[in-house]
Amino acid sequence: MMRLDIVSIFPEYFTPLDVSLIGKARERGTLDVRLHQLRDWTRDVHKTVDDTPYGGGPGMVMKPEVWGEAIDDVIGDGTPRMIVPTPSGRPFTQELAQELAREPWLLFCCGRYEGIDSRVMTEYGSRLRVDEVSIGDYVLAGGEVAVLVMVEAIGRLLPGVLGNACSAVDDSFAPGAMRNLLEGPVYTKPPVWRGHEVPAVLLSGHHGKVARWRRDQALRRTIANRPELAAGLDPATLDKHDRALLGELSFRVGPEDVAN
Ligand code: 6GU
């Protein structure tokens, strides 16, 4: 059982957590999600959560006192791992999702506006493990959607959450060779749709040829869509067929150039 607390001024953002995989996990008791309205910890009539930034600049900053009261009440004597979504954070990766999926208790603190007064992270950083985390290089209006992304990525890794036990194996245990490669295209019936045929090799029943074809497709797609990932492929993981394909595409792999 994993406990997950989410503090936000928009707890309504999290209704997706009532459905699908995560909803089922909550019903079964694998996940204990607790949503909290930050404004419940304000003390003024206007339920103020933000103020102007010291030093000037655009936008508003979330006040530390209200966050302090909220976090103190939510954690009690406990020590959850605290995650603060922000575009300035460390990248959220599959590796971080796997690490967080092993924690018994996570606390997500969603900032809006220009962010939360930094002293909140300093204060709790001396009591809890605190990570500021970004889900990618673009700017969202607040941390709520980023937390939905993280909770789904973490939740599907929890024991018993995925229907098909193999589904998580593919990406999380990434059987050596397929690591750093994108998945290739997939097909199902019918064999011809609007004149488009399923690649004949997939209907051949020849497992060796299917595996080879899928690897070719994975390599091609990785080079096309994520050249920086492809460039980082370990040459020791490439067989002679892989090297022939990369040669045809004039693509070089190997250690990146060292800066300076
Ligand atoms: Cl975690 N928060 C916000 N507000 N924007 C983001 C983000 C997080 N990650 C990428 N953009």
Coordinates of C-alpha atoms and ligand atoms in Angstrom, one line a residue:
M1 CA 0.0 0.0 0.0
M2 CA 1.3 3.4 -1.0
R3 CA 0.0 6.6 0.6
L4 CA -0.2 9.7 -1.6
D5 CA -1.1 13.2 -0.3
I6 CA -1.7 16.0 -2.8
V7 CA -2.0 19.6 -1.7
S8 CA -3.4 22.1 -4.2
I9 CA -5.7 25.1 -4.6
F10 CA -7.5 23.0 -7.3
P11 CA -8.2 19.5 -5.9
E12 CA -10.9 19.2 -8.7
Y13 CA -8.0 18.7 -11.1
F14 CA -7.5 15.2 -9.7
T15 CA -10.8 13.6 -10.6
P16 CA -9.0 11.5 -13.3
L17 CA -7.5 9.6 -10.3
D18 CA -11.0 8.1 -9.7
V19 CA -10.9 6.1 -13.0
S20 CA -9.0 3.5 -14.9
L21 CA -5.9 1.8 -13.5
I22 CA -5.4 4.3 -10.6
G23 CA -9.1 4.3 -9.7
K24 CA -9.0 0.5 -9.5
A25 CA -5.8 0.5 -7.4
R26 CA -7.5 2.9 -5.0
E27 CA -10.6 0.7 -4.8
R28 CA -8.5 -2.4 -4.1
G29 CA -6.5 -0.5 -1.4
T30 CA -3.1 -0.6 -3.3
L31 CA -3.1 3.2 -3.3
D32 CA -4.4 5.6 -0.6
V33 CA -4.8 9.0 -2.3
R34 CA -5.7 11.9 -0.1
L35 CA -6.5 15.3 -1.7
H36 CA -6.2 18.5 0.3
Q37 CA -7.4 22.1 -0.4
L38 CA -4.5 24.4 0.4
R39 CA -7.0 27.3 1.2
D40 CA -8.3 25.2 4.1
W41 CA -5.1 26.3 5.9
T42 CA -5.5 30.1 5.3
R43 CA -6.6 32.3 8.2
D44 CA -7.8 35.4 6.4
V45 CA -11.3 36.0 5.1
H46 CA -10.1 36.2 1.5
K47 CA -8.2 32.8 1.8
T48 CA -5.1 34.4 0.4
V49 CA -2.4 32.0 -0.8
D50 CA -0.1 34.3 -2.7
D51 CA 1.7 37.7 -2.6
T52 CA 4.0 39.9 -4.7
P53 CA 7.6 38.7 -5.2
Y54 CA 10.4 40.3 -3.2
G55 CA 12.9 41.9 -5.6
G56 CA 10.1 42.6 -8.0
G57 CA 9.2 40.9 -11.2
P58 CA 6.0 39.5 -12.8
G59 CA 3.4 37.3 -11.2
M60 CA 2.8 36.2 -7.6
V61 CA 4.5 33.8 -5.2
M62 CA 2.8 31.4 -2.9
K63 CA 3.1 32.4 0.8
P64 CA 5.2 30.2 3.1
E65 CA 2.9 30.3 6.2
V66 CA -0.1 28.6 4.6
W67 CA 2.1 25.9 3.1
G68 CA 3.8 25.3 6.4
E69 CA 0.5 24.9 8.2
A70 CA -0.8 22.6 5.5
I71 CA 2.3 20.4 5.4
D72 CA 2.6 20.2 9.2
D73 CA -1.0 19.0 9.5
V74 CA -0.8 16.5 6.6
I75 CA 2.4 14.8 7.7
G76 CA 2.0 14.9 11.5
D77 CA 5.0 12.9 12.9
G78 CA 5.5 11.1 9.5
T79 CA 8.2 11.5 7.0
P80 CA 6.8 11.2 3.4
R81 CA 9.0 12.0 0.5
M82 CA 8.0 15.5 -0.7
I83 CA 7.7 16.3 -4.4
V84 CA 7.3 19.9 -5.6
P85 CA 6.4 20.1 -9.3
T86 CA 8.1 23.0 -11.0
P87 CA 9.5 23.6 -14.5
S88 CA 12.8 24.4 -12.7
G89 CA 13.0 20.9 -11.2
R90 CA 15.1 17.8 -11.9
P91 CA 13.7 15.8 -14.8
F92 CA 11.0 13.3 -14.2
T93 CA 12.2 10.1 -15.8
Q94 CA 11.2 6.4 -15.8
E95 CA 14.1 5.9 -13.4
L96 CA 12.8 8.5 -11.0
A97 CA 9.3 6.9 -11.4
Q98 CA 10.7 3.5 -10.4
E99 CA 12.5 5.0 -7.4
L100 CA 9.3 6.8 -6.2
A101 CA 7.2 3.7 -6.7
R102 CA 9.3 2.0 -4.0
E103 CA 8.4 4.7 -1.4
P104 CA 5.6 4.1 1.1
W105 CA 4.4 7.7 1.2
L106 CA 4.6 10.6 -1.2
L107 CA 3.5 14.2 -0.6
F108 CA 2.9 16.4 -3.7
C109 CA 2.8 20.1 -3.1
C110 CA 1.3 21.9 -6.2
G111 CA 2.4 25.4 -6.8
R112 CA 0.6 27.9 -9.0
Y113 CA 1.6 31.4 -10.1
E114 CA 5.4 31.8 -10.1
G115 CA 6.0 29.1 -7.5
I116 CA 6.2 28.5 -3.8
D117 CA 8.4 30.7 -1.5
S118 CA 11.7 28.8 -1.5
R119 CA 12.0 28.7 2.3
V120 CA 9.2 26.1 2.3
M121 CA 11.5 23.7 0.4
T122 CA 14.5 24.7 2.7
E123 CA 12.4 24.2 5.9
Y124 CA 11.1 20.7 4.9
G125 CA 14.4 19.8 3.3
S126 CA 15.9 19.4 6.8
R127 CA 13.2 17.0 7.8
L128 CA 12.1 15.2 4.7
R129 CA 13.6 14.2 1.3
V130 CA 12.4 17.0 -0.9
D131 CA 12.7 17.0 -4.7
E132 CA 11.6 19.7 -7.1
V133 CA 10.7 17.9 -10.3
S134 CA 9.9 18.9 -13.9
I135 CA 8.0 16.8 -16.4
G136 CA 9.5 18.4 -19.5
D137 CA 10.8 21.6 -21.1
Y138 CA 7.6 23.6 -21.4
V139 CA 5.7 25.7 -18.9
L140 CA 2.4 24.7 -17.4
A141 CA 0.1 27.1 -15.5
G142 CA 0.5 25.0 -12.3
G143 CA 1.8 21.7 -10.9
E144 CA -1.5 19.9 -11.0
V145 CA -1.3 18.3 -14.4
A146 CA 2.4 17.4 -13.8
V147 CA 1.3 15.6 -10.6
L148 CA -1.3 13.7 -12.6
V149 CA 1.4 12.6 -15.0
M150 CA 3.7 11.5 -12.2
V151 CA 1.0 9.7 -10.3
E152 CA 0.0 7.7 -13.4
A153 CA 3.7 6.8 -14.2
I154 CA 4.3 5.8 -10.6
G155 CA 1.0 4.1 -10.0
R156 CA 1.3 1.7 -13.0
L157 CA 4.6 0.4 -11.5
L158 CA 3.0 -0.6 -8.1
P159 CA 2.7 -4.3 -7.6
G160 CA -0.6 -5.6 -8.9
V161 CA -1.7 -2.3 -10.6
L162 CA -1.2 -3.4 -14.2
G163 CA -3.5 -6.1 -15.5
N164 CA -0.8 -7.6 -17.7
A165 CA 2.3 -8.3 -15.6
C166 CA 4.4 -8.1 -18.8
S167 CA 3.3 -4.6 -19.7
A168 CA 5.6 -3.0 -17.1
V169 CA 8.4 -5.4 -17.8
D170 CA 9.0 -4.0 -21.3
D171 CA 9.7 -0.4 -20.1
S172 CA 10.8 -0.7 -16.5
F173 CA 13.0 -3.8 -16.8
A174 CA 14.0 -2.9 -20.3
P175 CA 15.6 -6.2 -21.3
G176 CA 19.1 -4.8 -21.9
A177 CA 19.1 -4.5 -25.7
M178 CA 15.9 -2.5 -25.9
R179 CA 17.0 0.2 -23.4
N180 CA 17.4 3.6 -25.0
L181 CA 15.4 2.4 -28.0
L182 CA 11.9 3.6 -28.7
E183 CA 9.2 1.0 -29.4
G184 CA 8.4 0.5 -33.1
P185 CA 5.0 0.6 -34.8
V186 CA 2.3 -2.0 -33.8
Y187 CA -0.6 -3.5 -35.8
T188 CA -3.7 -5.6 -35.2
K189 CA -6.5 -7.0 -37.4
P190 CA -7.7 -6.5 -40.1
P191 CA -4.6 -7.4 -42.3
V192 CA -5.7 -4.7 -44.8
W193 CA -7.3 -1.5 -43.7
R194 CA -8.2 1.2 -46.3
G195 CA -5.7 -0.3 -48.6
H196 CA -2.9 -0.2 -46.0
E197 CA -1.3 -3.7 -45.4
V198 CA 0.2 -5.0 -42.2
P199 CA 3.9 -5.7 -42.9
A200 CA 4.0 -9.2 -44.2
V201 CA 6.8 -10.3 -41.8
L202 CA 4.4 -9.9 -38.9
L203 CA 2.0 -12.5 -40.5
S204 CA 4.9 -14.9 -41.4
G205 CA 5.0 -16.7 -38.0
H206 CA 8.8 -16.5 -38.3
H207 CA 9.7 -15.4 -34.7
G208 CA 13.4 -14.7 -35.6
K209 CA 12.5 -12.5 -38.5
V210 CA 9.8 -10.7 -36.5
A211 CA 12.3 -9.9 -33.7
R212 CA 14.8 -8.6 -36.3
W213 CA 12.2 -6.5 -38.0
R214 CA 11.0 -5.0 -34.8
R215 CA 14.6 -4.1 -33.8
D216 CA 15.1 -2.4 -37.2
Q217 CA 12.0 -0.4 -36.8
A218 CA 12.9 0.6 -33.2
L219 CA 16.3 1.8 -34.4
R220 CA 14.9 3.7 -37.3
R221 CA 12.3 5.4 -35.1
T222 CA 14.8 6.3 -32.4
I223 CA 17.1 7.9 -35.0
A224 CA 14.2 9.8 -36.6
N225 CA 12.5 11.0 -33.4
R226 CA 15.2 11.0 -30.8
P227 CA 18.6 11.3 -32.4
E228 CA 20.3 12.3 -29.1
L229 CA 19.0 8.9 -27.6
A230 CA 20.3 7.0 -30.7
A231 CA 23.7 8.7 -30.5
G232 CA 24.0 7.5 -26.9
L233 CA 23.5 3.8 -27.8
D234 CA 26.3 1.7 -26.4
P235 CA 28.1 0.2 -29.5
A236 CA 28.6 -3.0 -27.5
T237 CA 24.8 -3.5 -27.6
L238 CA 24.7 -3.4 -31.5
D239 CA 25.0 -6.5 -33.6
K240 CA 26.3 -6.5 -37.2
H241 CA 22.8 -6.2 -38.6
D242 CA 22.3 -3.1 -36.4
R243 CA 25.6 -1.6 -37.6
A244 CA 24.6 -2.3 -41.2
L245 CA 21.3 -0.5 -40.8
L246 CA 23.0 2.5 -39.0
G247 CA 25.5 2.6 -41.9
E248 CA 22.7 2.7 -44.5
L249 CA 21.2 5.6 -42.5
S250 CA 24.7 7.3 -42.2
F251 CA 24.1 7.4 -38.4
R252 CA 27.1 7.4 -36.0
V253 CA 26.8 6.2 -32.4
G254 CA 29.3 6.4 -29.6
P255 CA 30.4 8.6 -26.7
E256 CA 29.2 12.2 -27.0
D257 CA 31.9 14.8 -27.6
V258 CA 33.2 16.1 -24.3
A259 CA 32.5 19.8 -23.9
N260 CA 35.5 22.3 -24.1
Ligands
6GU1 CL1 6.3 20.0 -12.8 N1 5.2 22.4 -13.3 C1 4.9 23.4 -14.1 N2 4.1 24.4 -13.7 N3 5.3 23.5 -15.4 C2 6.0 22.4 -15.8 C3 6.3 21.4 -15.0 C4 5.9 21.4 -13.8 N4 7.1 20.5 -15.8 C5 7.1 21.1 -17.0 N5 6.5 22.2 -17.0

